[in-house]
mmCIF file of C-alpha atoms in Angstrom:
data_model
loop_
_atom_site.group_PDB
_atom_site.id
_atom_site.type_symbol
_atom_site.label_atom_id
_atom_site.label_comp_id
_atom_site.label_asym_id
_atom_site.label_seq_id
_atom_site.Cartn_x
_atom_site.Cartn_y
_atom_site.Cartn_z
ATOM 1 C CA UNK A 1 115.645 104.948 85.983
ATOM 2 C CA UNK A 2 115.997 101.109 87.017
ATOM 3 C CA UNK A 3 112.870 98.947 86.692
ATOM 4 C CA UNK A 4 112.154 96.279 89.749
ATOM 5 C CA UNK A 5 108.928 94.151 88.898
ATOM 6 C CA UNK A 6 106.647 93.738 91.880
ATOM 7 C CA UNK A 7 109.441 94.194 94.451
ATOM 8 C CA UNK A 8 108.085 97.438 95.907
ATOM 9 C CA UNK A 9 105.054 95.271 97.249
ATOM 10 C CA UNK A 10 105.359 93.068 100.337
ATOM 11 C CA UNK A 11 102.593 91.089 98.854
ATOM 12 C CA UNK A 12 102.741 87.808 96.976
ATOM 13 C CA UNK A 13 99.720 85.937 96.467
ATOM 14 C CA UNK A 14 98.265 83.715 93.445
ATOM 15 C CA UNK A 15 94.899 81.897 93.047
ATOM 16 C CA UNK A 16 93.356 79.930 90.102
ATOM 17 C CA UNK A 17 91.668 82.374 87.659
ATOM 18 C CA UNK A 18 89.042 80.649 86.264
ATOM 19 C CA UNK A 19 87.825 78.762 89.216
ATOM 20 C CA UNK A 20 88.123 81.450 91.786
ATOM 21 C CA UNK A 21 87.806 85.347 91.334
ATOM 22 C CA UNK A 22 90.753 86.277 93.389
ATOM 23 C CA UNK A 23 94.239 87.724 92.345
ATOM 24 C CA UNK A 24 94.369 86.492 88.829
ATOM 25 C CA UNK A 25 90.662 87.777 88.203
ATOM 26 C CA UNK A 26 88.405 85.546 85.907
ATOM 27 C CA UNK A 27 89.859 84.962 82.303
ATOM 28 C CA UNK A 28 86.310 83.926 81.201
ATOM 29 C CA UNK A 29 88.243 81.239 79.165
ATOM 30 C CA UNK A 30 89.033 78.598 81.840
ATOM 31 C CA UNK A 31 92.302 77.862 80.101
ATOM 32 C CA UNK A 32 93.887 74.413 80.930
ATOM 33 C CA UNK A 33 97.095 75.811 80.847
ATOM 34 C CA UNK A 34 97.103 78.742 82.848
ATOM 35 C CA UNK A 35 100.124 81.058 81.728
ATOM 36 C CA UNK A 36 100.170 83.077 85.054
ATOM 37 C CA UNK A 37 100.467 79.794 87.155
ATOM 38 C CA UNK A 38 103.265 78.691 84.936
ATOM 39 C CA UNK A 39 104.973 82.022 85.510
ATOM 40 C CA UNK A 40 104.673 81.688 89.089
ATOM 41 C CA UNK A 41 105.846 78.144 89.390
ATOM 42 C CA UNK A 42 108.841 79.470 86.858
ATOM 43 C CA UNK A 43 109.469 82.080 89.523
ATOM 44 C CA UNK A 44 109.452 79.544 92.653
ATOM 45 C CA UNK A 45 111.717 77.116 90.820
ATOM 46 C CA UNK A 46 114.306 79.680 90.020
ATOM 47 C CA UNK A 47 116.833 79.903 92.925
ATOM 48 C CA UNK A 48 118.070 83.443 91.624
ATOM 49 C CA UNK A 49 114.684 85.126 91.607
ATOM 50 C CA UNK A 50 113.131 83.061 94.612
ATOM 51 C CA UNK A 51 116.366 83.519 96.673
ATOM 52 C CA UNK A 52 114.073 84.807 99.608
ATOM 53 C CA UNK A 53 111.373 82.129 99.450
ATOM 54 C CA UNK A 54 108.500 84.792 98.648
ATOM 55 C CA UNK A 55 106.994 82.459 95.551
ATOM 56 C CA UNK A 56 107.069 79.314 97.757
ATOM 57 C CA UNK A 57 103.651 77.885 98.143
ATOM 58 C CA UNK A 58 101.644 79.791 95.782
ATOM 59 C CA UNK A 59 101.164 77.175 93.279
ATOM 60 C CA UNK A 60 100.949 73.414 93.401
ATOM 61 C CA UNK A 61 101.490 70.914 90.720
ATOM 62 C CA UNK A 62 99.075 68.013 90.186
ATOM 63 C CA UNK A 63 100.492 65.318 88.021
ATOM 64 C CA UNK A 64 97.976 64.097 85.304
ATOM 65 C CA UNK A 65 95.450 66.605 85.986
ATOM 66 C CA UNK A 66 93.481 68.661 83.564
ATOM 67 C CA UNK A 67 94.914 71.743 85.100
ATOM 68 C CA UNK A 68 98.421 70.370 86.283
ATOM 69 C CA UNK A 69 99.464 73.925 87.922
ATOM 70 C CA UNK A 70 97.052 75.419 90.327
ATOM 71 C CA UNK A 71 97.050 78.191 92.694
ATOM 72 C CA UNK A 72 97.056 77.605 96.562
ATOM 73 C CA UNK A 73 95.156 81.056 97.410
ATOM 74 C CA UNK A 74 97.943 81.723 100.053
ATOM 75 C CA UNK A 75 98.872 85.184 100.677
ATOM 76 C CA UNK A 76 102.487 86.188 101.613
ATOM 77 C CA UNK A 77 102.755 89.698 103.026
ATOM 78 C CA UNK A 78 106.497 91.023 103.649
ATOM 79 C CA UNK A 79 106.512 94.542 105.087
ATOM 80 C CA UNK A 80 110.170 94.903 105.266
ATOM 81 C CA UNK A 81 110.145 94.731 101.422
ATOM 82 C CA UNK A 82 107.551 97.556 101.277
ATOM 83 C CA UNK A 83 109.316 99.900 103.265
ATOM 84 C CA UNK A 84 112.954 99.292 101.808
ATOM 85 C CA UNK A 85 111.670 101.676 98.841
ATOM 86 C CA UNK A 86 111.812 104.474 101.077
ATOM 87 C CA UNK A 87 115.586 104.019 101.521
ATOM 88 C CA UNK A 88 116.514 103.393 98.001
ATOM 89 C CA UNK A 89 117.708 106.632 96.530
ATOM 90 C CA UNK A 90 118.153 105.316 93.042
ATOM 91 C CA UNK A 91 114.999 106.292 91.168
ATOM 92 C CA UNK A 92 113.167 103.018 90.057
ATOM 93 C CA UNK A 93 110.116 102.326 88.171
ATOM 94 C CA UNK A 94 108.033 99.570 90.425
ATOM 95 C CA UNK A 95 105.314 97.584 88.442
ATOM 96 C CA UNK A 96 102.387 95.802 90.183
ATOM 97 C CA UNK A 97 100.991 93.680 87.127
ATOM 98 C CA UNK A 98 97.440 92.521 86.807
ATOM 99 C CA UNK A 99 98.616 89.114 87.987
ATOM 100 C CA UNK A 100 99.445 90.759 91.354
ATOM 101 C CA UNK A 101 95.924 92.430 91.570
ATOM 102 C CA UNK A 102 96.509 95.169 94.141
ATOM 103 C CA UNK A 103 92.804 95.630 95.001
ATOM 104 C CA UNK A 104 92.183 91.936 95.328
ATOM 105 C CA UNK A 105 89.134 91.444 97.628
ATOM 106 C CA UNK A 106 90.931 89.195 100.032
ATOM 107 C CA UNK A 107 93.758 91.752 100.754
ATOM 108 C CA UNK A 108 92.740 93.700 103.756
ATOM 109 C CA UNK A 109 92.180 97.464 103.121
ATOM 110 C CA UNK A 110 94.608 98.378 105.536
ATOM 111 C CA UNK A 111 97.446 96.589 103.618
ATOM 112 C CA UNK A 112 96.416 98.241 100.404
ATOM 113 C CA UNK A 113 96.343 101.653 101.954
ATOM 114 C CA UNK A 114 99.676 101.061 103.968
ATOM 115 C CA UNK A 115 101.199 100.643 100.335
ATOM 116 C CA UNK A 116 99.471 103.765 98.803
ATOM 117 C CA UNK A 117 101.042 105.584 101.945
ATOM 118 C CA UNK A 118 104.474 104.269 101.410
ATOM 119 C CA UNK A 119 104.602 104.821 97.453
ATOM 120 C CA UNK A 120 103.546 108.379 98.072
ATOM 121 C CA UNK A 121 106.408 109.067 100.685
ATOM 122 C CA UNK A 122 108.971 107.285 98.132
ATOM 123 C CA UNK A 123 108.681 110.284 95.744
ATOM 124 C CA UNK A 124 111.940 109.238 94.069
ATOM 125 C CA UNK A 125 110.233 106.225 92.477
ATOM 126 C CA UNK A 126 107.364 105.662 89.819
ATOM 127 C CA UNK A 127 104.823 103.032 90.853
ATOM 128 C CA UNK A 128 102.877 101.501 88.026
ATOM 129 C CA UNK A 129 99.727 99.441 89.082
ATOM 130 C CA UNK A 130 97.337 97.687 86.827
ATOM 131 C CA UNK A 131 94.180 96.191 88.285
ATOM 132 C CA UNK A 132 91.605 93.799 87.466
ATOM 133 C CA UNK A 133 89.425 93.766 90.641
ATOM 134 C CA UNK A 134 88.158 97.469 90.323
ATOM 135 C CA UNK A 135 85.305 97.272 92.772
ATOM 136 C CA UNK A 136 87.435 98.370 95.536
ATOM 137 C CA UNK A 137 88.821 101.338 93.527
ATOM 138 C CA UNK A 138 86.156 103.712 94.608
ATOM 139 C CA UNK A 139 86.935 103.011 98.465
ATOM 140 C CA UNK A 140 90.667 103.693 97.599
ATOM 141 C CA UNK A 141 90.248 106.799 95.923
ATOM 142 C CA UNK A 142 88.001 108.208 98.544
ATOM 143 C CA UNK A 143 90.555 107.483 101.117
ATOM 144 C CA UNK A 144 93.294 109.037 98.945
ATOM 145 C CA UNK A 145 91.518 112.198 98.300
ATOM 146 C CA UNK A 146 90.328 112.392 102.033
ATOM 147 C CA UNK A 147 93.832 112.013 103.164
ATOM 148 C CA UNK A 148 96.050 113.757 100.388
ATOM 149 C CA UNK A 149 93.327 115.749 98.737
ATOM 150 C CA UNK A 150 95.129 114.675 95.447
ATOM 151 C CA UNK A 151 96.503 111.211 94.115
ATOM 152 C CA UNK A 152 100.299 110.861 94.547
ATOM 153 C CA UNK A 153 101.856 111.847 91.259
ATOM 154 C CA UNK A 154 104.213 109.227 91.299
ATOM 155 C CA UNK A 155 101.404 106.416 91.203
ATOM 156 C CA UNK A 156 100.019 105.505 87.755
ATOM 157 C CA UNK A 157 96.970 103.306 87.661
ATOM 158 C CA UNK A 158 95.207 101.380 84.978
ATOM 159 C CA UNK A 159 92.844 98.676 84.471
ATOM 160 C CA UNK A 160 93.387 95.429 82.324
ATOM 161 C CA UNK A 161 90.253 94.643 79.945
ATOM 162 C CA UNK A 162 89.766 91.258 78.551
ATOM 163 C CA UNK A 163 86.533 91.783 76.664
ATOM 164 C CA UNK A 164 82.957 93.477 77.121
ATOM 165 C CA UNK A 165 82.575 91.605 80.556
ATOM 166 C CA UNK A 166 85.207 94.051 81.763
ATOM 167 C CA UNK A 167 84.092 97.444 80.165
ATOM 168 C CA UNK A 168 82.898 98.588 83.659
ATOM 169 C CA UNK A 169 86.364 98.601 84.728
ATOM 170 C CA UNK A 170 87.158 101.508 82.558
ATOM 171 C CA UNK A 171 84.461 103.705 84.012
ATOM 172 C CA UNK A 172 85.448 103.159 87.457
ATOM 173 C CA UNK A 173 89.163 103.977 86.810
ATOM 174 C CA UNK A 174 87.940 107.288 84.949
ATOM 175 C CA UNK A 175 86.001 108.156 88.295
ATOM 176 C CA UNK A 176 89.275 108.298 90.315
ATOM 177 C CA UNK A 177 91.404 111.573 90.847
ATOM 178 C CA UNK A 178 94.482 109.752 89.784
ATOM 179 C CA UNK A 179 96.772 111.760 87.259
ATOM 180 C CA UNK A 180 97.756 108.983 85.185
ATOM 181 C CA UNK A 181 95.225 106.409 84.158
ATOM 182 C CA UNK A 182 95.397 103.775 81.277
ATOM 183 C CA UNK A 183 93.650 100.824 79.903
ATOM 184 C CA UNK A 184 95.292 97.656 78.928
ATOM 185 C CA UNK A 185 93.399 95.885 76.148
ATOM 186 C CA UNK A 186 96.438 93.678 75.177
ATOM 187 C CA UNK A 187 94.455 90.500 75.941
ATOM 188 C CA UNK A 188 91.281 91.551 74.045
#
């Protein structure tokens, strides 16, 4: 099985975590050097990784600023990338890391549900989704159960927890019908 980080998604979006509570959800630390922003900048500047320009205009660099790299808040949606997984017969594990928060409030619910539908149809692959914005998890869970009666077995969903402020994410995850759930405590 091959791994393809994030490319099953047609979504590329970034936003400053400590200032705005979107995509990169609040880290409560207000880091002056945001590791996530630096990673997106690194991806944008690497022509072998950004050959399709999907990481362009997601971050901006401000010289001599307290936070020199910040997120623009742009959302890039590339449906063609999403549907490519249906035709890839080689089994892969596609990851949606927490920095690409799948349930971000700014993403239209239609886009989220379209992704789940495509993932369900691409049974040859496994989709590993880590979320921070668990507030929409109930709505997504209700839609999945109403449409399919069970969560697709090839979608693994988990939440990232940074500290006591995020503990409610665990109970929200626990109320879903997903077969495989996990909690990421790596940054606690």
